Amino acid sequence: MAILEITDQTFDKEVQNPDAGVVLVDFWAPWCGPCRQLAPILEEVDAEIGEQVKIVKVNVDNSPESAGQFGVMSIPTLMIFKNGKAVDKALGVQPKEQLVAWVKEHL
């Protein structure tokens, strides 16, 4: 499945929907170096387990409400939602293997 870019307006539908299943949310910004490092890693995660988890990106500059709602103070911040509820959070760039294992804990 492709990684989706979502906004404050589409956050509820794509992430907080009880039927959404497991969603990995990447809170990021284009000017953030570590966020740019994480992007290709997320593409690899999507290629490996994208059929089991939906991956979405939220640009904190364009969608500050979603970031504020979940206390995002630094980026990149990754959050896992399961059936519309936030269940876990990780900060900073993570290696692909670690991200895959982390997501699989919540499947």
mmCIF file of C-alpha atoms in Angstrom:
data_model
loop_
_atom_site.group_PDB
_atom_site.id
_atom_site.type_symbol
_atom_site.label_atom_id
_atom_site.label_comp_id
_atom_site.label_asym_id
_atom_site.label_seq_id
_atom_site.Cartn_x
_atom_site.Cartn_y
_atom_site.Cartn_z
ATOM 1 C CA MET A 1 0.000 0.000 0.000
ATOM 2 C CA ALA A 2 1.284 3.492 -0.738
ATOM 3 C CA ILE A 3 2.175 5.901 2.050
ATOM 4 C CA LEU A 4 -0.537 8.559 2.333
ATOM 5 C CA GLU A 5 -0.041 12.256 3.039
ATOM 6 C CA ILE A 6 -2.862 13.335 5.353
ATOM 7 C CA THR A 7 -3.947 16.614 6.943
ATOM 8 C CA ASP A 8 -5.847 17.809 9.999
ATOM 9 C CA GLN A 9 -8.990 17.518 7.872
ATOM 10 C CA THR A 10 -8.424 13.858 6.936
ATOM 11 C CA PHE A 11 -6.763 12.653 10.168
ATOM 12 C CA ASP A 12 -9.952 11.362 11.810
ATOM 13 C CA LYS A 13 -11.072 9.466 8.718
ATOM 14 C CA GLU A 14 -7.684 7.877 7.983
ATOM 15 C CA VAL A 15 -6.354 7.296 11.520
ATOM 16 C CA GLN A 16 -8.928 7.673 14.277
ATOM 17 C CA ASN A 17 -11.575 5.626 12.522
ATOM 18 C CA PRO A 18 -12.411 2.488 14.592
ATOM 19 C CA ASP A 19 -12.288 0.463 11.347
ATOM 20 C CA ALA A 20 -8.832 1.779 10.351
ATOM 21 C CA GLY A 21 -6.932 -1.192 11.792
ATOM 22 C CA VAL A 22 -3.253 -0.560 12.559
ATOM 23 C CA VAL A 23 -1.939 2.804 11.329
ATOM 24 C CA LEU A 24 1.640 4.088 11.607
ATOM 25 C CA VAL A 25 1.657 7.896 11.657
ATOM 26 C CA ASP A 26 4.845 9.827 10.831
ATOM 27 C CA PHE A 27 4.726 13.418 12.115
ATOM 28 C CA TRP A 28 7.347 15.249 10.028
ATOM 29 C CA ALA A 29 8.306 18.465 8.212
ATOM 30 C CA PRO A 30 10.165 19.037 4.925
ATOM 31 C CA TRP A 31 12.911 21.118 6.612
ATOM 32 C CA CYS A 32 13.702 18.357 9.156
ATOM 33 C CA GLY A 33 16.904 16.440 8.280
ATOM 34 C CA PRO A 34 16.100 13.343 10.372
ATOM 35 C CA CYS A 35 12.601 13.296 8.828
ATOM 36 C CA ARG A 36 14.185 13.137 5.376
ATOM 37 C CA GLN A 37 16.427 10.281 6.589
ATOM 38 C CA LEU A 38 13.363 8.393 7.835
ATOM 39 C CA ALA A 39 11.367 8.708 4.588
ATOM 40 C CA PRO A 40 13.174 5.963 2.594
ATOM 41 C CA ILE A 41 13.133 3.694 5.671
ATOM 42 C CA LEU A 42 9.347 4.068 5.849
ATOM 43 C CA GLU A 43 9.154 3.186 2.147
ATOM 44 C CA GLU A 44 11.061 -0.043 2.922
ATOM 45 C CA VAL A 45 8.736 -0.786 5.857
ATOM 46 C CA ASP A 46 5.761 -0.205 3.570
ATOM 47 C CA ALA A 47 7.216 -2.581 0.978
ATOM 48 C CA GLU A 48 7.721 -5.260 3.643
ATOM 49 C CA ILE A 49 4.531 -5.049 5.735
ATOM 50 C CA GLY A 50 2.372 -2.463 3.969
ATOM 51 C CA GLU A 51 -0.437 -4.971 3.482
ATOM 52 C CA GLN A 52 -0.721 -5.311 7.284
ATOM 53 C CA VAL A 53 -0.385 -1.671 8.342
ATOM 54 C CA LYS A 54 -1.398 1.651 6.826
ATOM 55 C CA ILE A 55 1.412 4.238 6.883
ATOM 56 C CA VAL A 56 0.517 7.924 6.804
ATOM 57 C CA LYS A 57 2.547 11.132 7.010
ATOM 58 C CA VAL A 58 1.406 14.337 8.710
ATOM 59 C CA ASN A 59 3.330 17.522 7.871
ATOM 60 C CA VAL A 60 3.336 19.348 11.235
ATOM 61 C CA ASP A 61 3.702 22.742 9.538
ATOM 62 C CA ASN A 62 0.536 22.227 7.494
ATOM 63 C CA SER A 63 -1.409 20.244 10.130
ATOM 64 C CA PRO A 64 -0.530 21.639 13.563
ATOM 65 C CA GLU A 65 -3.825 20.569 15.178
ATOM 66 C CA SER A 66 -3.127 16.838 14.788
ATOM 67 C CA ALA A 67 0.429 17.248 16.092
ATOM 68 C CA GLY A 68 -0.785 19.316 19.050
ATOM 69 C CA GLN A 69 -3.580 16.895 19.872
ATOM 70 C CA PHE A 70 -1.032 14.120 20.437
ATOM 71 C CA GLY A 71 1.662 16.180 22.150
ATOM 72 C CA VAL A 72 4.182 16.027 19.324
ATOM 73 C CA MET A 73 7.049 18.205 20.568
ATOM 74 C CA SER A 74 9.867 16.985 18.311
ATOM 75 C CA ILE A 75 10.029 15.413 14.892
ATOM 76 C CA PRO A 76 10.139 12.874 13.544
ATOM 77 C CA THR A 77 7.602 11.364 15.922
ATOM 78 C CA LEU A 78 6.074 8.022 15.001
ATOM 79 C CA MET A 79 2.810 6.876 16.537
ATOM 80 C CA ILE A 80 0.904 3.638 16.191
ATOM 81 C CA PHE A 81 -2.877 3.723 16.259
ATOM 82 C CA LYS A 82 -4.970 0.597 16.532
ATOM 83 C CA ASN A 83 -8.668 0.772 15.693
ATOM 84 C CA GLY A 84 -8.607 4.548 16.070
ATOM 85 C CA LYS A 85 -6.727 4.751 19.396
ATOM 86 C CA ALA A 86 -3.122 5.803 19.963
ATOM 87 C CA VAL A 87 -1.245 2.828 21.447
ATOM 88 C CA ASP A 88 2.477 3.635 21.143
ATOM 89 C CA LYS A 89 4.963 6.386 20.277
ATOM 90 C CA ALA A 90 8.610 6.518 19.172
ATOM 91 C CA LEU A 91 10.868 9.516 18.614
ATOM 92 C CA GLY A 92 13.607 9.977 16.035
ATOM 93 C CA VAL A 93 14.941 7.887 13.186
ATOM 94 C CA GLN A 94 14.650 4.144 13.703
ATOM 95 C CA PRO A 95 16.297 1.371 11.660
ATOM 96 C CA LYS A 96 13.948 -0.565 9.378
ATOM 97 C CA GLU A 97 14.247 -3.836 11.305
ATOM 98 C CA GLN A 98 13.382 -2.088 14.572
ATOM 99 C CA LEU A 99 10.385 -0.320 13.003
ATOM 100 C CA VAL A 100 9.051 -3.549 11.487
ATOM 101 C CA ALA A 101 9.380 -5.363 14.828
ATOM 102 C CA TRP A 102 7.720 -2.443 16.652
ATOM 103 C CA VAL A 103 4.763 -2.362 14.272
ATOM 104 C CA LYS A 104 4.390 -6.156 14.387
ATOM 105 C CA GLU A 105 4.001 -5.961 18.192
ATOM 106 C CA HIS A 106 0.697 -4.168 17.547
ATOM 107 C CA LEU A 107 -0.723 -6.314 14.737
#
